[in-house]
mmCIF file of C-alpha atoms in Angstrom:
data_model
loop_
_atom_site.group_PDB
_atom_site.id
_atom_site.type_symbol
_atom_site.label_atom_id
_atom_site.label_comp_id
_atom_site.label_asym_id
_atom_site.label_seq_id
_atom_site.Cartn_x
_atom_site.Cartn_y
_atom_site.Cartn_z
ATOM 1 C CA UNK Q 1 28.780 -50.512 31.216
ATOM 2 C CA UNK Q 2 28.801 -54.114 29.266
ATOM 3 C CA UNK Q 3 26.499 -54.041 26.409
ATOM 4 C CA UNK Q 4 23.352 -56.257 26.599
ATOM 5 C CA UNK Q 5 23.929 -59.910 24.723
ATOM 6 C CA UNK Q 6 21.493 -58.520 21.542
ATOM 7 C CA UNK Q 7 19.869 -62.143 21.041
ATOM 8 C CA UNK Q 8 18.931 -62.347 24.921
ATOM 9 C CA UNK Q 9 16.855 -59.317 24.203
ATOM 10 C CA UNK Q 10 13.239 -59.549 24.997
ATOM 11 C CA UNK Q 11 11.930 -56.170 24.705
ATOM 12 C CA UNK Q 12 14.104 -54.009 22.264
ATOM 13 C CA UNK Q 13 11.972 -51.075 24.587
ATOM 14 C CA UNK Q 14 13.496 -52.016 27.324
ATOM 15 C CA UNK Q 15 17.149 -52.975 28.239
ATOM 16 C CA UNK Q 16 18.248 -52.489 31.552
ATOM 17 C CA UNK Q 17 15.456 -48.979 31.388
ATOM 18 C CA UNK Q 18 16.912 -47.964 28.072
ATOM 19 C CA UNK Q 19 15.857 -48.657 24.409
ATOM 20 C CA UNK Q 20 18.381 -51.423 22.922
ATOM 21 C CA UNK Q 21 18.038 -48.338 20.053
ATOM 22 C CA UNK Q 22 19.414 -45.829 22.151
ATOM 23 C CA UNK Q 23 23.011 -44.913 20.242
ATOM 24 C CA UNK Q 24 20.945 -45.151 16.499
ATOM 25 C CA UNK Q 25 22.148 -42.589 14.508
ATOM 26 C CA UNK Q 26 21.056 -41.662 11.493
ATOM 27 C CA UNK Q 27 22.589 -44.309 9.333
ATOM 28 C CA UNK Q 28 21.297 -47.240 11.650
ATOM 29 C CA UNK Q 29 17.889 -45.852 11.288
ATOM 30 C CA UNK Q 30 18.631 -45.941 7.608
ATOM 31 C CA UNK Q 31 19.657 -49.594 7.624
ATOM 32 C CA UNK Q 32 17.413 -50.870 9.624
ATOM 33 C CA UNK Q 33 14.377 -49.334 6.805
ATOM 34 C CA UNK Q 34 15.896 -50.848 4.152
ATOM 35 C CA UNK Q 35 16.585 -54.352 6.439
ATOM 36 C CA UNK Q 36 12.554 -53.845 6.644
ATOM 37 C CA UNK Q 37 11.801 -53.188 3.335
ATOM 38 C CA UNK Q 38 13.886 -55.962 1.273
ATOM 39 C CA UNK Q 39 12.905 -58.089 3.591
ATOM 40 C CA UNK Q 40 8.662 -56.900 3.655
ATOM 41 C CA UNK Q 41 9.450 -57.417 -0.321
ATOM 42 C CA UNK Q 42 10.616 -60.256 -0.665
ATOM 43 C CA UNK Q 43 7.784 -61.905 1.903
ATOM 44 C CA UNK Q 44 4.994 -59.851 0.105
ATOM 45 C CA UNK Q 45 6.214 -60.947 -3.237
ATOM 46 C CA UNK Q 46 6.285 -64.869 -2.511
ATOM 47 C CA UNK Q 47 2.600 -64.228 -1.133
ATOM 48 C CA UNK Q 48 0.911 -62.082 -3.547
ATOM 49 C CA UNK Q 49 2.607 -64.333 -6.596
ATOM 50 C CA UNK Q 50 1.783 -67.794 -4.828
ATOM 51 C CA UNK Q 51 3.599 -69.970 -7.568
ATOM 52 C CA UNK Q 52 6.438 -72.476 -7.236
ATOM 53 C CA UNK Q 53 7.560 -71.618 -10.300
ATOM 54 C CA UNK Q 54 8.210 -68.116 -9.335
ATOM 55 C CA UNK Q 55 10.088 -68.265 -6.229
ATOM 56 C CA UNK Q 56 11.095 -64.565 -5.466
ATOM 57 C CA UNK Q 57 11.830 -61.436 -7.001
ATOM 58 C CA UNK Q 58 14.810 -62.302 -9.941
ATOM 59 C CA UNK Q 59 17.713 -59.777 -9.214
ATOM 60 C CA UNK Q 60 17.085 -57.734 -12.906
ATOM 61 C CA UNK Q 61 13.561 -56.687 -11.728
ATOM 62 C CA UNK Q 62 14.508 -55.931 -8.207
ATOM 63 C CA UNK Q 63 14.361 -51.908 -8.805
ATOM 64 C CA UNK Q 64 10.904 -52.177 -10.299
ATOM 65 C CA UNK Q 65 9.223 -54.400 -7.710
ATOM 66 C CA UNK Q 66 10.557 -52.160 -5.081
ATOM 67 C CA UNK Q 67 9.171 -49.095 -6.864
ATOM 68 C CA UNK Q 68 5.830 -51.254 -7.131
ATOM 69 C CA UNK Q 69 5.338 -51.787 -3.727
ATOM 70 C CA UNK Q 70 6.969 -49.073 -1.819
ATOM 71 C CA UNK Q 71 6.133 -46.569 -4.594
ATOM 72 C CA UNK Q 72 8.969 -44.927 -3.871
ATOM 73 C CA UNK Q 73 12.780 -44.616 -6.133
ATOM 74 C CA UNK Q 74 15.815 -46.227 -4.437
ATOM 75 C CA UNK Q 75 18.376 -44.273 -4.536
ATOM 76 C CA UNK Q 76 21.851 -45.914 -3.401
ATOM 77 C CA UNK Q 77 24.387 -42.969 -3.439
ATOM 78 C CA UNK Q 78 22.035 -41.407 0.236
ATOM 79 C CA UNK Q 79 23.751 -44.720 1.630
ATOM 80 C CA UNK Q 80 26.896 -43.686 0.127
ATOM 81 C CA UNK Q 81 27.349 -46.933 -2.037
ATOM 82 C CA UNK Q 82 27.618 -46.190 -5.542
ATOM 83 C CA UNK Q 83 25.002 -49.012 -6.623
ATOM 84 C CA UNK Q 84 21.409 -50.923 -5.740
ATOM 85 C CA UNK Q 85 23.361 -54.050 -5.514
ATOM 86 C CA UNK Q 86 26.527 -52.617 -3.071
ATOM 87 C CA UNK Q 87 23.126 -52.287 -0.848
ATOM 88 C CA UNK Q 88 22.840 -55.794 -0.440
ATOM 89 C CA UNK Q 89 26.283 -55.830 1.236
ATOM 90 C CA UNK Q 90 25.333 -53.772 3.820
ATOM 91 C CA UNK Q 91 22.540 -55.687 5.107
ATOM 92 C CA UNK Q 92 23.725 -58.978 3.764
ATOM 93 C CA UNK Q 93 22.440 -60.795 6.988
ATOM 94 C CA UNK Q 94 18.854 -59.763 6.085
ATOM 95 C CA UNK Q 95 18.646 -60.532 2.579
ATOM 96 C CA UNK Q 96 20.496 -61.549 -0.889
ATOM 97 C CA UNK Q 97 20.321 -62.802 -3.982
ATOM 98 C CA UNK Q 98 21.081 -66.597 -4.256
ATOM 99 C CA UNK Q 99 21.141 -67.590 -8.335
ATOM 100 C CA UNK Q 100 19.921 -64.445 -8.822
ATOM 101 C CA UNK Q 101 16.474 -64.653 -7.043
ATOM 102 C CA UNK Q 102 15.942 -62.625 -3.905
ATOM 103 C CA UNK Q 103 16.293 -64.873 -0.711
ATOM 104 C CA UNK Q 104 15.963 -64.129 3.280
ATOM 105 C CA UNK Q 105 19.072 -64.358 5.079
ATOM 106 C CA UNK Q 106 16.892 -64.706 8.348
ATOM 107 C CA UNK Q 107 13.911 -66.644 9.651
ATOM 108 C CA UNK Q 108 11.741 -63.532 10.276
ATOM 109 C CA UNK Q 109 8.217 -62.471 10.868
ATOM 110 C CA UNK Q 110 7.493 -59.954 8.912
ATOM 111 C CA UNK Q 111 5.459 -58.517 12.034
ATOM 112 C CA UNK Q 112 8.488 -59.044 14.358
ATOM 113 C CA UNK Q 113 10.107 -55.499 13.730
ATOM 114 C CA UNK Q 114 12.440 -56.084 16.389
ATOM 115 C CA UNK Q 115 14.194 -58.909 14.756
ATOM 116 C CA UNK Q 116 15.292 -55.979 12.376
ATOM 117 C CA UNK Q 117 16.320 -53.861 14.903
ATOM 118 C CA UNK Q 118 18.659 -56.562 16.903
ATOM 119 C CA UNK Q 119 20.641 -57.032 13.758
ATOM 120 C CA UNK Q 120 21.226 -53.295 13.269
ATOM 121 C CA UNK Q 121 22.250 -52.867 16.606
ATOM 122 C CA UNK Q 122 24.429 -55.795 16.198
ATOM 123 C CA UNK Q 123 25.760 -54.209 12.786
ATOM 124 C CA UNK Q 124 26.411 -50.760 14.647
ATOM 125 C CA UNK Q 125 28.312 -52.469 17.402
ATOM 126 C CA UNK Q 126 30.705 -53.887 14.531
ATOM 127 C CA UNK Q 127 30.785 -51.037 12.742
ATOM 128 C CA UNK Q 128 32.079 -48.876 16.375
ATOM 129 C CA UNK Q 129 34.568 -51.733 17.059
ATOM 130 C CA UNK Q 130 35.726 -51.865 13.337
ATOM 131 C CA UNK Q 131 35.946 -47.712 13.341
ATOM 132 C CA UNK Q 132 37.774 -47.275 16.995
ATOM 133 C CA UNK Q 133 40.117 -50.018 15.756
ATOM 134 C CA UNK Q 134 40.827 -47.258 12.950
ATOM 135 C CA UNK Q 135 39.257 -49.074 9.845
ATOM 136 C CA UNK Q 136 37.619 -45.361 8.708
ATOM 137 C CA UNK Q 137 36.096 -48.153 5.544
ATOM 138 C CA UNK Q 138 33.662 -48.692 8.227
ATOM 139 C CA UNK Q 139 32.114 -45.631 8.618
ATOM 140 C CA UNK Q 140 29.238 -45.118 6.622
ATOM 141 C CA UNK Q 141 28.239 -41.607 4.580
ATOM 142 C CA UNK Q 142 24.403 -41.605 4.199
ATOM 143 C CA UNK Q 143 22.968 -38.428 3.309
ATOM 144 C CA UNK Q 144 20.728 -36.229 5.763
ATOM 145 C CA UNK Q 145 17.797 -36.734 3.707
ATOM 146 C CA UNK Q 146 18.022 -40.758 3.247
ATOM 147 C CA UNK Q 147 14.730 -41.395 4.864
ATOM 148 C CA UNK Q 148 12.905 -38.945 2.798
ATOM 149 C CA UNK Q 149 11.506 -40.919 0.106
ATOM 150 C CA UNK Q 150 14.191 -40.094 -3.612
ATOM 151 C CA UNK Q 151 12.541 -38.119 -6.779
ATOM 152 C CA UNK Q 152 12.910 -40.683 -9.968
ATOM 153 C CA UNK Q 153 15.655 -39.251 -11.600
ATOM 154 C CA UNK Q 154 14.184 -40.254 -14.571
ATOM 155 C CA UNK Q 155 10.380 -39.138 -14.477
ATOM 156 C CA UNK Q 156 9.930 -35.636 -15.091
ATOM 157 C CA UNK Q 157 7.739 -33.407 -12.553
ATOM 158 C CA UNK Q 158 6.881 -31.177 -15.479
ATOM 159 C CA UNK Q 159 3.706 -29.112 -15.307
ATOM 160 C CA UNK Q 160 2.191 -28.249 -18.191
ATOM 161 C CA UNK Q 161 3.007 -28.073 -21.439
ATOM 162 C CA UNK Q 162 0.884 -30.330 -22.872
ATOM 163 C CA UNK Q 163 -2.627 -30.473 -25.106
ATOM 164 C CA UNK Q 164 -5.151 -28.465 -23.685
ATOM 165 C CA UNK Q 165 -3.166 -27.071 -20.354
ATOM 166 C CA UNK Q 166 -4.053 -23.901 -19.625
ATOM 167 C CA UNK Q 167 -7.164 -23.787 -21.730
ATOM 168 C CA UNK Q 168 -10.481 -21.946 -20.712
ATOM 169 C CA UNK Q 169 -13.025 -24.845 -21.833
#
């Protein structure tokens, strides 16, 4: 069967009776998160900060925004890149840093999550046509836990230890 044209799309629920999500595996589901999220950021930030003279999130406070608002650690190697910023080339048609300020890639609404999911069905399809052509760089290696939100390598989850733990008052 011919694949749907992606931008013709009208209900990503229903394409010819079938989810235009239907082959997702786990690393499109992955992708299409963090598509979300840098994208959510990067809108949320403009609003909240509301000044010209701070246009977006500058690229050496990225990781501590997205900690800020999604109160979660980003951990790169689950996407098997070996950086935050080799991120950004996976999803470069969502977001990027242009002199060194996050920008969007796309004309979005933030509410439109199916603008998110077109282009990671449109990245998968490249992705199969790059791999069955036999270009095995195009295969990505997230972990099985990418979705679950990472543990800050570097915050302790100690208990105890300290003044007056353990103490009958």
């Amino acid at each position: 069967a011919e694949e749907p044209d992606i931008e013709g799309v009208e209900d990503v629920n229903d394409v010819n009776g079938e989810p235009l999500f239907k082959d997702f595996a786990l690393e499109d589901w992955a992708l299409t998160v963090l598509r979300y999220e840098f994208y959510l950021l990067q809108a949320a930030f403009k609003k909240d900060v509301d000044d010209e003279e701070r246009p977006g999130i500058q690229e050496e406070h990225f990781l501590f925004y997205y900690n800020r608002y999604f109160k979660k650690y980003l951990d790169a190697k689950k996407y098997g890149v070996a950086t935050w910023q080799d991120l950004f080339k996976l999803i470069k048609e969502t977001v990027s840093f242009e002199d060194g300020i996050l920008t969007p890639a796309v004309e979005a609404d933030v509410e439109d999550f199916a603008a998110f999911l077109k282009q990671a069905e449109h990245h998968r399809r490249d992705r199969q046509r790059r791999i069955s052509a036999g270009d095995e760089t195009a295969r990505l290696k997230v972990a099985a836990d990418v979705l679950k939100p990472a543990v800050n390598p570097n915050k302790g989850s100690w208990k105890g230890s300290g003044k007056g733990w353990g103490k009958k008052w």
